[in-house]
Coordinates of C-alpha atoms in Angstrom, one line a residue:
M1 CA -57.5 37.2 -36.7
Y2 CA -54.0 35.4 -36.2
T3 CA -54.2 32.7 -38.8
K4 CA -52.8 34.9 -41.8
L5 CA -49.8 35.8 -39.8
L6 CA -49.2 32.2 -38.7
Q7 CA -49.5 31.0 -42.4
A8 CA -46.8 33.3 -43.4
I9 CA -44.7 32.1 -40.7
Y10 CA -45.1 28.3 -40.8
R11 CA -46.5 27.9 -44.6
D12 CA -48.8 25.4 -43.5
S13 CA -52.6 26.4 -43.4
D14 CA -53.8 23.7 -41.1
L15 CA -51.1 24.3 -38.6
A16 CA -51.8 28.0 -38.9
E17 CA -55.4 27.5 -38.1
K18 CA -54.8 25.2 -35.3
T19 CA -52.5 27.4 -33.6
A20 CA -54.5 30.4 -34.2
S21 CA -57.4 28.7 -32.4
M22 CA -55.1 27.9 -29.5
I23 CA -53.9 31.5 -29.2
E24 CA -57.6 33.0 -29.3
Q25 CA -58.3 30.5 -26.3
K26 CA -55.6 31.8 -24.6
V27 CA -56.3 35.6 -25.1
S28 CA -60.0 34.7 -24.2
V29 CA -58.8 33.3 -20.7
Y30 CA -56.5 36.4 -20.2
Q31 CA -59.4 38.8 -20.9
Q32 CA -61.4 37.0 -18.3
K33 CA -58.6 38.0 -15.8
K34 CA -59.1 41.5 -16.5
G35 CA -55.4 42.5 -17.1
Q36 CA -54.7 46.0 -16.7
A37 CA -54.9 48.0 -20.2
G38 CA -52.2 50.7 -20.8
K39 CA -52.2 54.5 -21.5
L40 CA -53.1 54.8 -25.1
H41 CA -50.9 57.6 -26.0
W42 CA -47.7 59.1 -24.7
D43 CA -46.8 62.6 -24.1
E44 CA -44.1 65.0 -23.0
E45 CA -44.5 63.8 -19.3
D46 CA -43.4 60.5 -20.1
I47 CA -40.0 60.0 -18.9
F48 CA -38.4 56.2 -18.6
L49 CA -36.0 55.3 -15.7
I50 CA -33.8 52.1 -16.7
T51 CA -32.7 50.2 -13.6
Y52 CA -32.0 46.9 -12.3
G53 CA -34.6 45.7 -9.4
D54 CA -31.6 45.1 -7.0
Q55 CA -29.9 48.4 -7.9
F56 CA -30.3 49.4 -4.0
F57 CA -30.1 47.1 -1.1
E58 CA -30.3 46.8 2.6
E59 CA -29.7 44.0 4.9
Q60 CA -32.4 41.4 5.1
Q61 CA -34.6 43.3 2.8
P62 CA -35.9 42.4 -0.7
T63 CA -34.5 44.9 -2.9
L64 CA -37.6 45.8 -4.9
R65 CA -38.9 47.4 -1.5
T66 CA -35.6 49.0 -1.0
F67 CA -35.8 50.4 -4.5
K68 CA -39.5 51.6 -3.9
K69 CA -38.1 53.7 -0.9
F70 CA -35.4 55.2 -3.1
Y71 CA -38.0 55.9 -6.0
Q72 CA -40.5 57.6 -3.4
K73 CA -37.8 59.9 -2.2
Y74 CA -35.6 60.7 -5.1
L75 CA -37.4 59.6 -8.5
A76 CA -41.1 59.5 -8.3
D77 CA -41.4 63.2 -9.2
T78 CA -39.4 62.9 -12.3
F79 CA -40.0 59.5 -13.8
R80 CA -43.4 58.2 -15.0
V81 CA -42.2 54.8 -16.2
V82 CA -39.8 52.5 -14.7
H83 CA -38.0 49.8 -16.8
F84 CA -36.9 47.2 -14.5
L85 CA -34.3 45.1 -16.4
P86 CA -34.9 41.2 -16.2
F87 CA -35.8 40.5 -12.5
F88 CA -36.3 36.6 -12.8
P89 CA -34.1 33.9 -11.7
Y90 CA -30.9 33.9 -13.9
T91 CA -27.6 32.4 -14.2
S92 CA -25.5 34.8 -16.1
D93 CA -25.4 38.2 -17.9
D94 CA -27.1 40.0 -15.0
G95 CA -30.4 38.6 -15.7
F96 CA -30.5 38.1 -19.4
S97 CA -30.2 34.3 -19.2
V98 CA -33.5 33.6 -17.5
V99 CA -34.0 30.1 -15.8
N100 CA -37.8 30.7 -15.2
Y101 CA -39.7 33.5 -17.0
Q102 CA -42.6 33.5 -14.5
A103 CA -40.8 33.7 -11.1
I104 CA -39.1 36.6 -9.4
N105 CA -35.5 36.4 -8.2
D106 CA -35.6 35.6 -4.4
R107 CA -33.1 38.4 -3.7
L108 CA -35.5 41.1 -5.4
G109 CA -38.9 39.9 -3.7
T110 CA -42.1 38.6 -5.1
W111 CA -44.7 39.4 -7.5
E112 CA -46.6 41.4 -4.7
D113 CA -43.4 43.7 -4.5
I114 CA -43.9 44.2 -8.5
E115 CA -47.7 44.9 -7.7
E116 CA -46.6 47.6 -5.1
M117 CA -44.4 49.3 -7.7
R118 CA -47.2 49.2 -10.1
S119 CA -49.1 51.1 -7.9
E120 CA -46.5 53.9 -7.9
T121 CA -45.6 53.9 -11.7
R122 CA -46.0 52.4 -15.0
L123 CA -43.9 49.4 -15.5
M124 CA -41.7 48.1 -18.7
F125 CA -40.8 44.4 -18.4
D126 CA -38.2 42.6 -20.3
F127 CA -39.5 39.7 -22.6
V128 CA -36.2 37.9 -23.2
C129 CA -37.7 35.8 -26.1
N130 CA -34.6 34.9 -28.3
H131 CA -32.9 32.8 -25.6
M132 CA -32.9 31.3 -22.1
S133 CA -30.5 30.0 -19.6
A134 CA -29.0 26.4 -20.2
E135 CA -29.8 25.8 -16.6
S136 CA -33.4 26.4 -17.1
T137 CA -36.1 23.5 -16.8
W138 CA -37.0 23.6 -20.4
F139 CA -33.4 22.9 -21.5
Q140 CA -32.5 20.7 -18.9
E141 CA -35.5 18.4 -19.9
Y142 CA -34.3 19.0 -23.6
L143 CA -31.1 17.3 -22.3
N144 CA -33.1 14.6 -20.4
L145 CA -34.7 13.8 -23.8
N146 CA -38.1 14.9 -22.6
D147 CA -40.4 14.5 -25.8
T148 CA -42.4 17.6 -24.8
Y149 CA -38.9 19.6 -25.2
K150 CA -37.6 17.9 -28.1
D151 CA -37.5 20.8 -30.6
F152 CA -37.4 23.5 -28.3
F153 CA -33.7 24.1 -29.1
I154 CA -31.7 24.1 -32.3
D155 CA -29.2 21.1 -32.5
L156 CA -26.8 21.1 -35.6
P157 CA -23.7 19.1 -36.8
L158 CA -20.7 20.6 -35.6
D159 CA -19.5 21.0 -39.4
T160 CA -22.6 22.8 -40.2
D161 CA -21.7 25.9 -42.3
T162 CA -22.9 29.0 -40.3
S163 CA -20.6 31.4 -42.0
S164 CA -23.3 33.5 -43.2
V165 CA -24.9 34.1 -39.7
T166 CA -24.6 37.4 -38.2
R167 CA -22.7 37.3 -35.0
P168 CA -22.8 40.0 -32.1
R169 CA -20.1 38.2 -30.1
T170 CA -16.9 36.3 -30.8
S171 CA -17.9 33.2 -28.9
P172 CA -18.7 30.0 -31.0
L173 CA -22.3 29.9 -32.4
L174 CA -22.6 26.1 -31.6
T175 CA -22.1 25.2 -28.0
T176 CA -21.7 21.4 -27.1
F177 CA -23.9 19.9 -24.5
I178 CA -24.2 16.3 -23.4
D179 CA -27.7 14.5 -23.2
K180 CA -28.7 11.9 -20.5
N181 CA -27.6 9.1 -23.0
G182 CA -24.0 10.7 -23.2
K183 CA -24.7 12.1 -26.9
E184 CA -23.2 15.4 -27.9
K185 CA -25.7 18.1 -28.9
H186 CA -24.4 21.1 -30.6
V187 CA -26.9 23.8 -29.6
W188 CA -27.4 27.2 -31.2
T189 CA -26.2 30.0 -28.8
T190 CA -26.0 33.5 -30.2
F191 CA -24.9 35.4 -27.3
S192 CA -23.0 32.9 -24.9
E193 CA -22.7 29.2 -23.9
D194 CA -25.1 29.7 -21.1
Q195 CA -27.8 31.5 -23.3
V196 CA -29.4 28.8 -25.4
D197 CA -31.5 30.1 -28.3
L198 CA -35.2 29.0 -28.7
N199 CA -36.6 27.2 -31.8
F200 CA -39.7 29.4 -33.0
K201 CA -39.8 27.0 -35.9
N202 CA -41.6 24.8 -33.3
P203 CA -45.2 26.3 -32.9
E204 CA -45.1 24.9 -29.3
V205 CA -42.3 27.3 -28.5
L206 CA -44.4 30.0 -30.1
L207 CA -47.4 29.2 -27.7
K208 CA -45.3 28.8 -24.8
M209 CA -43.8 32.4 -25.5
I210 CA -47.3 33.7 -25.9
D211 CA -48.2 32.3 -22.4
I212 CA -45.3 34.3 -21.1
L213 CA -46.4 37.5 -22.8
L214 CA -49.9 37.3 -21.4
F215 CA -48.6 36.5 -18.1
Y216 CA -46.5 39.8 -18.0
L217 CA -49.6 41.9 -19.3
E218 CA -51.7 40.3 -16.3
K219 CA -49.0 41.2 -14.0
G220 CA -49.1 44.6 -15.1
A221 CA -46.7 45.5 -17.8
S222 CA -47.6 48.6 -19.7
F223 CA -44.4 48.4 -21.9
I224 CA -42.8 45.1 -23.3
R225 CA -39.3 45.3 -24.4
L226 CA -38.4 42.6 -26.8
D227 CA -34.8 41.6 -26.1
A228 CA -32.6 40.7 -29.0
V229 CA -35.6 40.1 -31.0
G230 CA -34.1 40.5 -34.5
F231 CA -32.3 37.0 -34.1
L232 CA -35.4 35.2 -33.2
W233 CA -35.8 33.1 -36.6
K234 CA -33.0 31.1 -37.8
E235 CA -32.5 29.8 -41.4
L236 CA -29.4 28.5 -42.6
G237 CA -27.7 30.1 -45.5
T238 CA -29.1 33.5 -44.4
S239 CA -27.7 36.1 -41.9
C240 CA -30.3 34.9 -39.5
I241 CA -31.2 38.4 -38.3
H242 CA -34.3 40.6 -39.4
L243 CA -35.9 37.7 -41.2
P244 CA -39.4 38.2 -42.5
E245 CA -40.7 35.5 -40.0
T246 CA -39.2 37.4 -37.2
H247 CA -41.3 40.5 -38.4
K248 CA -44.3 38.2 -38.7
I249 CA -43.8 37.0 -35.0
I250 CA -43.5 40.7 -33.8
Q251 CA -46.6 41.4 -35.6
L252 CA -48.2 38.4 -33.9
F253 CA -47.2 39.7 -30.5
R254 CA -48.7 43.0 -31.2
A255 CA -51.9 41.8 -32.4
I256 CA -52.2 39.7 -29.3
A257 CA -51.3 42.6 -27.1
D258 CA -53.5 45.0 -29.0
E259 CA -56.6 42.6 -28.2
A260 CA -55.7 41.6 -24.8
A261 CA -54.4 44.7 -23.3
P262 CA -55.0 47.7 -25.6
G263 CA -52.6 50.5 -25.1
T264 CA -49.7 48.1 -24.2
V265 CA -46.6 49.3 -26.0
L266 CA -44.0 47.0 -27.7
I267 CA -40.5 48.3 -27.8
T268 CA -38.1 46.3 -29.8
E269 CA -34.2 46.1 -28.9
T270 CA -32.2 45.7 -31.9
N271 CA -28.6 46.9 -31.7
V272 CA -28.2 47.3 -35.5
P273 CA -27.8 50.1 -38.3
H274 CA -30.6 52.6 -38.2
K275 CA -32.2 51.4 -41.4
D276 CA -32.7 47.9 -40.2
N277 CA -33.8 49.4 -36.8
I278 CA -36.8 51.1 -37.8
S279 CA -37.8 48.3 -40.0
Y280 CA -39.4 47.1 -36.6
F281 CA -41.9 49.8 -37.0
G282 CA -43.5 47.7 -39.7
N283 CA -46.1 50.0 -41.5
G284 CA -46.4 52.1 -38.3
E285 CA -49.3 50.2 -37.1
N286 CA -48.7 46.4 -37.0
E287 CA -45.3 45.9 -35.1
A288 CA -43.4 48.0 -32.5
Q289 CA -44.8 51.4 -31.3
M290 CA -41.3 52.3 -30.2
V291 CA -37.6 51.2 -31.3
Y292 CA -34.6 52.3 -29.2
Q293 CA -32.5 55.0 -30.9
F294 CA -29.4 53.2 -30.9
S295 CA -27.4 55.7 -33.2
L296 CA -28.0 58.4 -30.7
P297 CA -25.5 57.5 -27.9
P298 CA -22.3 56.9 -30.1
L299 CA -23.1 59.9 -32.4
T300 CA -23.8 62.3 -29.3
L301 CA -20.5 60.9 -27.8
Q302 CA -18.6 61.6 -31.0
A303 CA -20.0 65.1 -31.3
I304 CA -19.2 66.2 -27.7
R305 CA -15.6 64.6 -27.7
S306 CA -14.7 66.3 -31.1
G307 CA -16.7 69.6 -30.6
N308 CA -18.0 69.0 -34.1
T309 CA -21.8 68.4 -34.6
S310 CA -21.6 68.0 -38.4
K311 CA -22.3 64.1 -38.4
L312 CA -24.9 64.3 -35.9
K313 CA -26.8 66.9 -37.8
E314 CA -26.4 65.1 -40.9
W315 CA -27.9 62.1 -39.2
L316 CA -30.7 64.2 -37.5
K317 CA -31.9 65.4 -41.0
T318 CA -32.4 61.5 -42.2
I319 CA -34.8 60.7 -39.3
D320 CA -38.4 60.6 -40.0
F321 CA -40.5 61.8 -36.9
A322 CA -43.7 62.1 -38.9
S323 CA -45.6 59.3 -37.6
K324 CA -48.1 59.9 -34.7
K325 CA -48.6 56.2 -34.0
T326 CA -45.0 55.4 -33.3
T327 CA -42.1 57.2 -31.8
F328 CA -38.3 56.6 -30.7
F329 CA -37.2 55.3 -27.5
N330 CA -34.3 57.7 -27.1
F331 CA -31.2 57.0 -24.6
L332 CA -27.6 57.8 -24.1
A333 CA -26.8 54.9 -21.8
S334 CA -28.1 51.5 -20.6
H335 CA -26.9 48.4 -18.8
D336 CA -24.9 47.4 -22.0
G337 CA -22.1 49.3 -23.6
I338 CA -22.3 52.1 -26.0
G339 CA -23.0 50.0 -29.3
L340 CA -21.0 51.0 -32.6
N341 CA -22.9 48.8 -35.0
P342 CA -25.8 51.5 -35.5
V343 CA -23.3 54.0 -36.5
R344 CA -21.4 52.1 -39.0
G345 CA -22.3 53.7 -42.6
I346 CA -23.0 56.8 -40.6
L347 CA -19.5 57.6 -39.3
P348 CA -16.4 56.3 -41.1
E349 CA -14.7 53.3 -39.7
K350 CA -11.6 55.4 -39.0
T351 CA -13.5 57.8 -36.8
I352 CA -14.9 54.8 -34.9
L353 CA -11.6 53.2 -34.4
E354 CA -10.1 56.5 -33.5
L355 CA -12.8 57.1 -30.7
V356 CA -12.4 53.4 -29.4
K357 CA -8.7 53.9 -29.0
Q358 CA -8.7 57.1 -27.2
L359 CA -11.3 56.0 -24.8
K360 CA -9.5 52.5 -24.2
K361 CA -6.5 54.8 -23.4
E362 CA -8.5 56.7 -20.9
G363 CA -9.8 53.7 -19.1
A364 CA -12.8 52.3 -21.0
R365 CA -13.2 48.6 -21.9
V366 CA -14.3 47.4 -25.3
N367 CA -16.2 44.2 -26.4
Y368 CA -15.8 43.0 -29.9
K369 CA -18.0 40.8 -32.4
K370 CA -16.8 38.3 -34.9
N371 CA -17.2 39.2 -38.7
P372 CA -18.0 36.8 -41.5
D373 CA -14.6 36.8 -42.8
G374 CA -13.2 35.8 -39.2
T375 CA -11.7 39.1 -38.2
T376 CA -13.0 41.1 -35.1
S377 CA -14.5 44.7 -34.9
P378 CA -15.3 46.7 -31.9
Y379 CA -19.0 46.1 -31.1
E380 CA -19.5 48.3 -28.1
I381 CA -17.5 50.8 -25.7
N382 CA -17.9 49.8 -22.2
A383 CA -17.9 52.8 -19.8
T384 CA -20.5 54.9 -17.9
Y385 CA -21.8 57.7 -20.0
L386 CA -20.4 60.2 -17.7
D387 CA -16.7 58.7 -18.0
A388 CA -17.0 58.3 -21.7
L389 CA -17.8 62.0 -22.2
S390 CA -14.8 63.1 -20.0
S391 CA -11.2 63.1 -19.9
P392 CA -9.3 61.7 -17.0
T393 CA -8.0 65.2 -16.1
D394 CA -11.4 66.9 -16.3
T395 CA -12.7 68.8 -13.1
T396 CA -16.0 68.0 -11.6
E397 CA -17.3 71.1 -13.4
W398 CA -16.3 70.1 -16.7
R399 CA -17.8 66.6 -16.4
S400 CA -21.1 67.7 -15.3
K401 CA -21.2 70.5 -18.1
R402 CA -20.5 67.8 -20.8
F403 CA -22.9 65.4 -19.3
L404 CA -25.9 67.8 -18.7
A405 CA -25.4 69.1 -22.4
A406 CA -25.4 65.7 -23.8
H407 CA -28.7 65.0 -21.8
S408 CA -30.2 68.4 -22.5
F409 CA -30.0 67.2 -26.4
L410 CA -31.3 63.8 -25.4
V411 CA -34.4 65.1 -23.6
T412 CA -35.3 67.8 -26.3
L413 CA -35.4 65.6 -29.3
P414 CA -38.6 63.8 -30.6
G415 CA -39.3 60.7 -29.0
V416 CA -39.7 59.5 -25.3
P417 CA -36.3 59.9 -23.2
A418 CA -35.2 57.1 -21.1
I419 CA -32.3 57.5 -18.7
Y420 CA -30.2 55.0 -17.1
I421 CA -30.0 54.8 -13.2
Q422 CA -26.0 55.4 -13.3
S423 CA -26.7 58.4 -15.3
V424 CA -29.3 59.7 -12.7
L425 CA -26.7 59.1 -10.0
G426 CA -23.8 60.6 -11.8
S427 CA -21.8 57.2 -11.5
R428 CA -18.0 56.9 -12.7
N429 CA -16.7 53.6 -14.1
D430 CA -16.8 50.7 -11.6
Y431 CA -13.4 49.1 -12.2
K432 CA -13.7 46.9 -9.1
G433 CA -16.8 45.2 -10.8
V434 CA -14.9 44.4 -13.8
E435 CA -11.9 42.9 -11.9
K436 CA -14.1 40.9 -9.8
T437 CA -16.2 39.3 -12.6
G438 CA -14.0 39.8 -15.5
E439 CA -17.1 41.1 -17.4
N440 CA -16.4 44.4 -19.2
R441 CA -20.1 45.4 -18.9
K442 CA -20.0 45.5 -15.2
I443 CA -18.2 48.6 -15.7
N444 CA -21.5 50.4 -15.7
R445 CA -23.7 48.2 -13.4
Q446 CA -22.7 49.1 -9.9
K447 CA -25.0 48.1 -7.1
F448 CA -25.4 50.4 -3.9
L449 CA -25.9 50.0 -0.3
L450 CA -28.9 52.3 0.2
A451 CA -27.3 54.3 3.1
D452 CA -24.1 54.9 1.1
I453 CA -25.9 56.3 -2.1
E454 CA -28.0 58.3 0.0
K455 CA -24.9 59.8 1.5
E456 CA -23.0 60.2 -1.6
L457 CA -25.9 62.1 -3.2
Q458 CA -25.7 64.7 -0.4
T459 CA -21.8 64.7 -0.1
D460 CA -20.2 63.8 -3.6
P461 CA -19.9 67.1 -5.5
L462 CA -20.3 65.3 -9.1
R463 CA -23.3 63.1 -7.8
T464 CA -25.0 66.1 -6.1
A465 CA -24.5 68.3 -9.3
V466 CA -25.8 65.7 -11.8
Y467 CA -28.6 64.6 -9.8
G468 CA -29.8 68.0 -9.1
E469 CA -29.5 69.7 -12.4
L470 CA -30.7 66.5 -14.4
T471 CA -33.8 66.3 -12.4
Q472 CA -34.4 70.0 -12.6
M473 CA -34.2 69.6 -16.5
L474 CA -36.6 66.9 -16.7
S475 CA -39.1 68.9 -14.5
I476 CA -39.1 71.6 -17.0
R477 CA -39.3 69.4 -19.9
K478 CA -42.4 67.6 -18.7
K479 CA -44.3 71.2 -18.4
E480 CA -43.6 71.9 -22.3
K481 CA -46.0 70.7 -24.6
A482 CA -43.5 71.3 -27.5
F483 CA -41.4 68.4 -26.3
H484 CA -44.2 66.1 -26.8
P485 CA -42.6 62.8 -28.4
N486 CA -44.5 63.5 -31.7
S487 CA -44.1 67.3 -31.9
L488 CA -42.3 68.8 -34.8
I489 CA -38.8 69.5 -35.1
Y490 CA -37.1 72.0 -37.5
L491 CA -33.2 71.8 -37.5
L492 CA -31.6 74.8 -37.9
D493 CA -28.3 76.0 -39.6
S494 CA -25.4 76.6 -37.3
A495 CA -21.8 76.6 -37.0
D496 CA -20.4 72.9 -36.5
S497 CA -19.7 73.4 -32.7
F498 CA -23.5 74.1 -32.4
I499 CA -26.6 72.1 -32.8
S500 CA -30.0 73.9 -32.6
F501 CA -33.6 73.2 -33.6
I502 CA -37.1 74.3 -33.0
R503 CA -39.7 71.9 -31.4
E504 CA -43.3 72.8 -32.0
A505 CA -46.8 71.5 -30.8
K506 CA -50.0 73.4 -31.9
E507 CA -49.1 77.0 -31.0
E508 CA -45.9 76.5 -28.7
K509 CA -42.4 76.7 -30.0
V510 CA -39.1 76.3 -28.2
L511 CA -35.8 77.0 -29.6
V512 CA -33.1 74.7 -28.4
I513 CA -29.5 75.6 -28.7
H514 CA -26.3 73.5 -27.8
N515 CA -22.9 74.4 -27.9
F516 CA -20.9 71.0 -28.0
S517 CA -17.3 72.4 -28.0
N518 CA -14.8 73.2 -25.1
Q519 CA -14.6 76.7 -26.5
S520 CA -16.8 80.0 -26.1
A521 CA -19.0 80.7 -29.3
G522 CA -21.3 83.1 -30.6
Y523 CA -24.9 82.2 -31.8
L524 CA -27.2 84.6 -33.7
L525 CA -30.4 84.6 -32.2
P526 CA -33.4 85.8 -34.6
K527 CA -35.5 88.6 -34.0
G528 CA -38.3 88.0 -31.6
D529 CA -39.1 87.7 -27.7
Y530 CA -38.0 84.5 -25.8
L531 CA -38.7 83.0 -22.3
D532 CA -35.5 81.3 -21.0
L533 CA -37.1 78.2 -19.5
F534 CA -34.3 77.7 -17.0
S535 CA -33.7 81.2 -15.6
G536 CA -37.2 82.6 -16.3
Q537 CA -35.9 85.7 -17.9
I538 CA -37.1 87.2 -20.9
I539 CA -34.9 88.1 -23.8
H540 CA -36.0 90.8 -26.2
C541 CA -34.5 90.6 -29.7
S542 CA -35.8 93.9 -31.7
Q543 CA -33.2 92.6 -34.3
E544 CA -30.9 89.5 -34.6
R545 CA -28.7 89.2 -31.7
K546 CA -25.2 87.5 -31.0
L547 CA -25.4 85.6 -27.9
I548 CA -21.9 84.0 -26.5
F549 CA -22.4 80.5 -25.3
Q550 CA -19.7 79.3 -22.9
P551 CA -18.3 75.6 -23.5
Y552 CA -21.1 72.9 -23.2
E553 CA -23.8 75.6 -22.5
Y554 CA -27.5 75.1 -23.8
M555 CA -30.6 77.1 -23.8
W556 CA -34.1 76.3 -24.0
L557 CA -36.0 79.5 -25.4
K558 CA -39.9 79.6 -25.5
I559 CA -40.7 81.6 -28.6
I560 CA -43.3 84.1 -27.0
K561 CA -43.5 86.7 -29.8

């Protein structure tokens, strides 16, 4: 089953057959353990929560147990899937520099705590497959010249020409380490000096990572997020991103998951332009079932900040939502910043730079990437999505209106919606976190003492408004079959301040209308009868009727006649 893919990766028939046999043995052992199979399809009730396992804490209590308490009280009725960001021992990047792929960070708890959460909801694990911590046993044994780990990492002469390599950071690609004999090793580090890239040209690395994938399935992961997977395969003289071998490895992961735990969903995290991003669907059946909709956060931000939806509508017209076997993982905020690469080619560079300039002026932070010519460009805007949408002088009411309009748009699009915990909580920028660590991304990674956040959800007007109205919105969404991830969408003509469309599943239709401007505006409602899903009121239109929408107002109108 796996031989053909392995031949395409390694171009060695004997090696492919030998490796395929070893993979088959691993899958067979897994199947004997009776790992959990996933749900075979997604539907309108599937809403994802993105969170850290130590998001909430109490004294002398594993944070996963504290999270479970908060989840049961505030989140269980709304979210059907919890994406725990890496919960393994780590040395940097808030979990994405993994020391041990198969252990739980002591502060968070144990695998039993993960099992307890799995009894509450379906889980999504991070498979940080491109790189690992420089403090990991694998890399330390590599520096100790242990033959087992000899080719687990990529060591190149310092004068190697790497100018064609795509860089998501401004840090050096090669980081110098000293082995046990005092010799320098210049190791490939795509993201930081503490995150050393694995060498998938060594089939032993591939086999080790397959062990980890199967381990996560055994531990109950229904969804596997392939972190930074676009960078997996390196070939000097190329961009070292989206290479054919990378796609073949993902196809191999998919084939293994399909055989070992049917229904498991692979999600690729590739923060790149849309055309490259959707290539990870493969032929619709052989790679990821879901890809992140990375263009959505910056495009929605730009539309609301400008009050002009024209670029957003142009982009929406280009999205192919036709497949029933794949779908988009839609989000507006995550633990990272608001990526800008995905909208290069959609928004003019001038528009991107103007947006960055304005947000920096208002308190956002910005991370940069290195270009092939040695220059730098903005890579991501660091801010909570709430503050990115708002101006410093905005009232609480204005902030919540903009924020909820953006999320109404998010959750009514084809695809599965995923909402970051800071968005659910109505969080503002955490400047103390940035100052304490010097890391821009800390601005939207604040952790909370359980008693404090529970109190704020009751007493802070912004948190109360956002949490209450967002969870109500999601509860309504879950009841409407028209919002199935794969149901049809028909984008309607409207003024630049509006974006409106119809979602349709079988005989159910919902008309969704958003005013993304800070001005009242009229919208011509076609003849028909409608049920307002928020107010419960029936709207009768014996003929075309003009409705006045207040700034950032939205309506979900179920067509009943």
